[in-house]
């Protein structure tokens, strides 16, 4: 695995092509990482493409590079979306960072009836910034989609019909059983007070089934990460 510094570039050119990083990425490369002309760097576009490049020039606002190698990585075997109540403060950062490292396809911030944190429009921008940084650190070539905050009822109208649904609940069934039905899964994680009866009824009406995540009471971000691990890791195992 390459140890070259990794940067985000959503419009990677073909091999031999030249381009520039965004101003923000360029500042980070020059000031924080002290990248200089002639250095080699890694790049990802967030959609499954990784590249190796040589730095042509660096200024305070622009880093120019030429692509030397480029490859496309297939997506994970399970397309997992985590629809989750938003935890407080830095716990949201932790949750998005870890879910991105695991390789989820999408994160839907939920406005639950018992939520203590009500996510707003800024949640999307913050979540995407966190996800991009996590991709660069973990070399995950897929930046998860961060959806606009919605209620449980609103989110159900946007889930593709091919996806199977599950929601975390103590004493629920095995998540692996849901994975046998489809390679597209949406896992719902409620706030620390749990989903209300109305929200559970709406989920059940859409075909969602309760799944257990162990015998202990988990914080929101831990439940989201535990569920993602259970869903994603089996997909990576050889047949």
Short mmCIF file of C-alpha atoms in Angstrom, two decimals:
data_model
loop_
_atom_site.label_atom_id
_atom_site.label_comp_id
_atom_site.label_asym_id
_atom_site.label_seq_id
_atom_site.Cartn_x
_atom_site.Cartn_y
_atom_site.Cartn_z
CA UNK A 1 0.00 0.00 0.00
CA UNK A 2 1.31 3.41 -0.94
CA UNK A 3 2.24 5.80 1.84
CA UNK A 4 2.16 8.89 -0.38
CA UNK A 5 -0.08 11.69 0.92
CA UNK A 6 -3.61 11.33 -0.43
CA UNK A 7 -5.81 14.16 -1.74
CA UNK A 8 -9.35 14.50 -3.05
CA UNK A 9 -9.88 15.43 -6.69
CA UNK A 10 -13.42 14.78 -8.01
CA UNK A 11 -12.45 15.24 -11.69
CA UNK A 12 -9.35 13.12 -12.16
CA UNK A 13 -7.86 13.22 -15.68
CA UNK A 14 -6.70 10.20 -17.63
CA UNK A 15 -3.16 8.85 -17.38
CA UNK A 16 -0.80 11.49 -18.73
CA UNK A 17 -3.28 14.26 -18.12
CA UNK A 18 -2.56 17.29 -15.95
CA UNK A 19 -4.85 19.07 -13.53
CA UNK A 20 -4.93 21.07 -10.29
CA UNK A 21 -6.25 20.37 -6.83
CA UNK A 22 -8.91 22.67 -5.41
CA UNK A 23 -7.68 25.71 -3.55
CA UNK A 24 -8.53 24.13 -0.20
CA UNK A 25 -6.73 20.87 -1.00
CA UNK A 26 -3.79 22.82 -2.44
CA UNK A 27 -3.40 24.87 0.74
CA UNK A 28 -3.47 21.71 2.80
CA UNK A 29 -0.88 20.06 0.56
CA UNK A 30 1.54 22.98 0.59
CA UNK A 31 1.18 24.29 4.13
CA UNK A 32 0.30 21.22 6.20
CA UNK A 33 1.84 18.38 4.21
CA UNK A 34 4.68 20.47 2.74
CA UNK A 35 4.35 18.89 -0.68
CA UNK A 36 6.87 20.15 -3.23
CA UNK A 37 7.35 19.87 -7.00
CA UNK A 38 8.63 16.43 -7.94
CA UNK A 39 6.88 14.66 -5.04
CA UNK A 40 4.49 11.79 -5.72
CA UNK A 41 0.95 11.90 -4.34
CA UNK A 42 -2.12 9.67 -4.28
CA UNK A 43 -5.53 10.89 -5.43
CA UNK A 44 -9.11 9.72 -5.20
CA UNK A 45 -12.23 11.05 -6.90
CA UNK A 46 -14.81 9.77 -4.41
CA UNK A 47 -16.50 7.62 -7.06
CA UNK A 48 -14.21 4.60 -7.10
CA UNK A 49 -11.09 5.85 -8.91
CA UNK A 50 -7.62 6.00 -7.39
CA UNK A 51 -4.58 7.55 -9.02
CA UNK A 52 -0.87 8.16 -8.50
CA UNK A 53 0.53 11.46 -9.71
CA UNK A 54 3.68 13.57 -9.81
CA UNK A 55 3.50 17.14 -8.56
CA UNK A 56 4.43 19.65 -11.26
CA UNK A 57 4.18 22.88 -9.28
CA UNK A 58 2.94 24.14 -5.92
CA UNK A 59 1.78 27.61 -4.92
CA UNK A 60 -0.28 28.91 -2.00
CA UNK A 61 -3.51 28.38 -3.93
CA UNK A 62 -2.78 25.72 -6.52
CA UNK A 63 -1.07 22.37 -6.79
CA UNK A 64 -0.60 21.13 -10.35
CA UNK A 65 -0.01 17.44 -11.03
CA UNK A 66 0.25 14.88 -13.83
CA UNK A 67 -1.41 11.48 -13.48
CA UNK A 68 0.98 8.53 -13.86
CA UNK A 69 -1.27 5.64 -12.86
CA UNK A 70 -5.01 5.26 -12.50
CA UNK A 71 -7.33 2.40 -11.54
CA UNK A 72 -11.00 1.90 -10.78
CA UNK A 73 -12.07 -0.10 -7.75
CA UNK A 74 -15.36 -2.07 -7.71
CA UNK A 75 -17.88 -1.01 -5.05
CA UNK A 76 -18.39 -3.14 -1.92
CA UNK A 77 -20.63 -6.17 -2.24
CA UNK A 78 -23.19 -4.62 0.09
CA UNK A 79 -24.59 -1.16 -0.60
CA UNK A 80 -25.35 -0.03 2.95
CA UNK A 81 -27.14 3.18 3.86
CA UNK A 82 -27.23 4.12 7.54
CA UNK A 83 -30.21 6.30 8.47
CA UNK A 84 -29.34 7.55 11.91
CA UNK A 85 -30.27 10.00 14.61
CA UNK A 86 -27.52 12.61 14.96
CA UNK A 87 -25.41 12.31 18.14
CA UNK A 88 -24.16 15.33 20.05
CA UNK A 89 -21.03 17.34 19.28
CA UNK A 90 -17.91 15.53 18.20
CA UNK A 91 -19.69 12.19 18.40
CA UNK A 92 -21.21 13.02 14.99
CA UNK A 93 -17.70 13.46 13.58
CA UNK A 94 -16.66 10.13 15.06
CA UNK A 95 -19.69 8.38 13.59
CA UNK A 96 -19.26 9.74 10.05
CA UNK A 97 -15.51 9.12 10.12
CA UNK A 98 -15.90 5.49 11.17
CA UNK A 99 -18.81 4.74 8.83
CA UNK A 100 -16.76 6.11 5.95
CA UNK A 101 -13.75 3.99 6.87
CA UNK A 102 -15.99 0.90 6.95
CA UNK A 103 -17.30 1.75 3.48
CA UNK A 104 -20.99 2.60 3.75
CA UNK A 105 -22.66 3.96 0.61
CA UNK A 106 -24.73 6.64 2.31
CA UNK A 107 -25.61 8.35 5.58
CA UNK A 108 -29.05 9.85 6.23
CA UNK A 109 -29.26 12.20 9.25
CA UNK A 110 -32.64 11.62 10.89
CA UNK A 111 -34.85 14.08 12.74
CA UNK A 112 -36.46 11.62 15.12
CA UNK A 113 -39.32 12.49 17.46
CA UNK A 114 -37.08 11.86 20.48
CA UNK A 115 -33.92 13.38 19.02
CA UNK A 116 -31.99 15.75 21.26
CA UNK A 117 -30.04 17.06 18.24
CA UNK A 118 -32.04 18.48 15.35
CA UNK A 119 -29.82 18.37 12.24
CA UNK A 120 -30.04 21.26 9.78
CA UNK A 121 -28.64 22.15 6.34
CA UNK A 122 -25.12 22.63 7.74
CA UNK A 123 -25.11 18.96 8.79
CA UNK A 124 -24.72 17.90 5.16
CA UNK A 125 -21.71 20.10 4.43
CA UNK A 126 -20.02 19.17 7.69
CA UNK A 127 -20.70 15.48 7.14
CA UNK A 128 -19.28 15.58 3.62
CA UNK A 129 -16.10 17.31 4.78
CA UNK A 130 -15.62 14.68 7.46
CA UNK A 131 -16.29 11.87 4.98
CA UNK A 132 -13.77 13.19 2.46
CA UNK A 133 -11.07 13.45 5.13
CA UNK A 134 -11.85 9.90 6.27
CA UNK A 135 -11.60 8.62 2.69
CA UNK A 136 -8.19 10.25 2.28
CA UNK A 137 -6.97 8.71 5.54
CA UNK A 138 -8.37 5.22 4.88
CA UNK A 139 -7.84 5.25 1.07
CA UNK A 140 -11.51 4.45 0.62
CA UNK A 141 -12.22 5.50 -2.99
CA UNK A 142 -15.95 5.95 -2.39
CA UNK A 143 -17.15 9.07 -0.54
CA UNK A 144 -20.54 8.18 1.01
CA UNK A 145 -23.54 10.30 0.05
CA UNK A 146 -24.64 12.54 2.91
CA UNK A 147 -28.38 13.14 2.56
CA UNK A 148 -30.40 16.13 3.67
CA UNK A 149 -31.81 15.65 7.20
CA UNK A 150 -35.31 14.13 7.14
CA UNK A 151 -37.82 12.55 9.48
CA UNK A 152 -38.23 8.78 9.58
CA UNK A 153 -41.48 9.07 7.61
CA UNK A 154 -39.89 11.30 4.95
CA UNK A 155 -36.88 9.02 4.59
CA UNK A 156 -39.02 5.98 3.83
CA UNK A 157 -40.42 7.62 0.71
CA UNK A 158 -36.88 7.97 -0.68
CA UNK A 159 -35.60 4.44 -0.14
CA UNK A 160 -35.33 2.44 -3.41
CA UNK A 161 -37.81 -0.37 -3.71
CA UNK A 162 -35.02 -2.92 -4.16
CA UNK A 163 -33.52 -2.18 -0.74
CA UNK A 164 -34.34 -4.17 2.35
CA UNK A 165 -34.84 -2.28 5.60
CA UNK A 166 -33.89 -3.02 9.20
CA UNK A 167 -33.93 -1.04 12.41
CA UNK A 168 -31.88 -1.58 15.54
CA UNK A 169 -33.88 -2.85 18.50
CA UNK A 170 -32.95 -4.89 21.55
CA UNK A 171 -33.96 -8.51 21.08
CA UNK A 172 -34.26 -8.17 17.30
CA UNK A 173 -33.23 -10.81 14.79
CA UNK A 174 -29.88 -11.32 13.10
CA UNK A 175 -28.79 -8.69 10.62
CA UNK A 176 -27.25 -11.42 8.45
CA UNK A 177 -30.75 -12.71 7.67
CA UNK A 178 -31.66 -9.39 6.08
CA UNK A 179 -28.47 -9.43 4.01
CA UNK A 180 -29.55 -12.71 2.44
CA UNK A 181 -32.51 -10.96 0.83
CA UNK A 182 -30.70 -8.18 -1.05
CA UNK A 183 -27.29 -6.60 -1.56
CA UNK A 184 -28.87 -3.20 -0.82
CA UNK A 185 -29.69 -2.49 2.83
CA UNK A 186 -30.87 0.55 4.78
CA UNK A 187 -30.23 0.29 8.52
CA UNK A 188 -32.12 2.64 10.83
CA UNK A 189 -30.59 3.72 14.14
CA UNK A 190 -32.78 5.67 16.54
CA UNK A 191 -31.86 8.25 19.19
CA UNK A 192 -30.85 7.19 22.67
CA UNK A 193 -34.50 7.36 23.70
CA UNK A 194 -35.38 4.97 20.88
CA UNK A 195 -37.89 5.26 18.07
CA UNK A 196 -41.47 6.12 19.01
CA UNK A 197 -44.33 3.70 18.37
CA UNK A 198 -45.39 5.79 15.39
CA UNK A 199 -41.91 5.64 13.87
CA UNK A 200 -41.64 1.88 14.43
CA UNK A 201 -45.07 1.44 12.86
CA UNK A 202 -43.96 3.43 9.81
CA UNK A 203 -40.79 1.34 9.50
CA UNK A 204 -42.69 -1.93 9.84
CA UNK A 205 -45.21 -0.74 7.27
CA UNK A 206 -42.36 -0.38 4.78
CA UNK A 207 -41.15 -3.92 5.53
CA UNK A 208 -38.39 -3.07 7.99
CA UNK A 209 -37.56 -5.73 10.56
CA UNK A 210 -35.93 -5.28 13.98
CA UNK A 211 -32.32 -6.47 14.29
CA UNK A 212 -30.24 -6.86 17.43
CA UNK A 213 -26.77 -5.39 17.87
CA UNK A 214 -25.79 -7.21 21.04
CA UNK A 215 -27.07 -7.33 24.59
CA UNK A 216 -25.77 -3.96 25.81
CA UNK A 217 -27.28 -0.51 25.38
CA UNK A 218 -25.18 1.31 22.79
CA UNK A 219 -24.76 4.99 22.13
CA UNK A 220 -26.06 6.18 18.77
CA UNK A 221 -22.67 6.33 17.04
CA UNK A 222 -21.62 2.95 18.44
CA UNK A 223 -24.85 1.33 17.26
CA UNK A 224 -24.36 2.80 13.78
CA UNK A 225 -20.77 1.56 13.56
CA UNK A 226 -21.59 -1.88 15.00
CA UNK A 227 -24.42 -2.33 12.53
CA UNK A 228 -22.22 -1.24 9.64
CA UNK A 229 -19.49 -3.69 10.61
CA UNK A 230 -21.99 -6.56 10.82
CA UNK A 231 -23.38 -5.63 7.42
CA UNK A 232 -20.16 -4.85 5.53
CA UNK A 233 -17.55 -7.28 6.80
CA UNK A 234 -19.27 -10.50 5.62
CA UNK A 235 -19.44 -9.01 2.12
CA UNK A 236 -15.66 -8.81 2.02
CA UNK A 237 -15.07 -12.44 2.91
CA UNK A 238 -14.15 -14.83 0.08
CA UNK A 239 -16.85 -17.29 -0.94
#
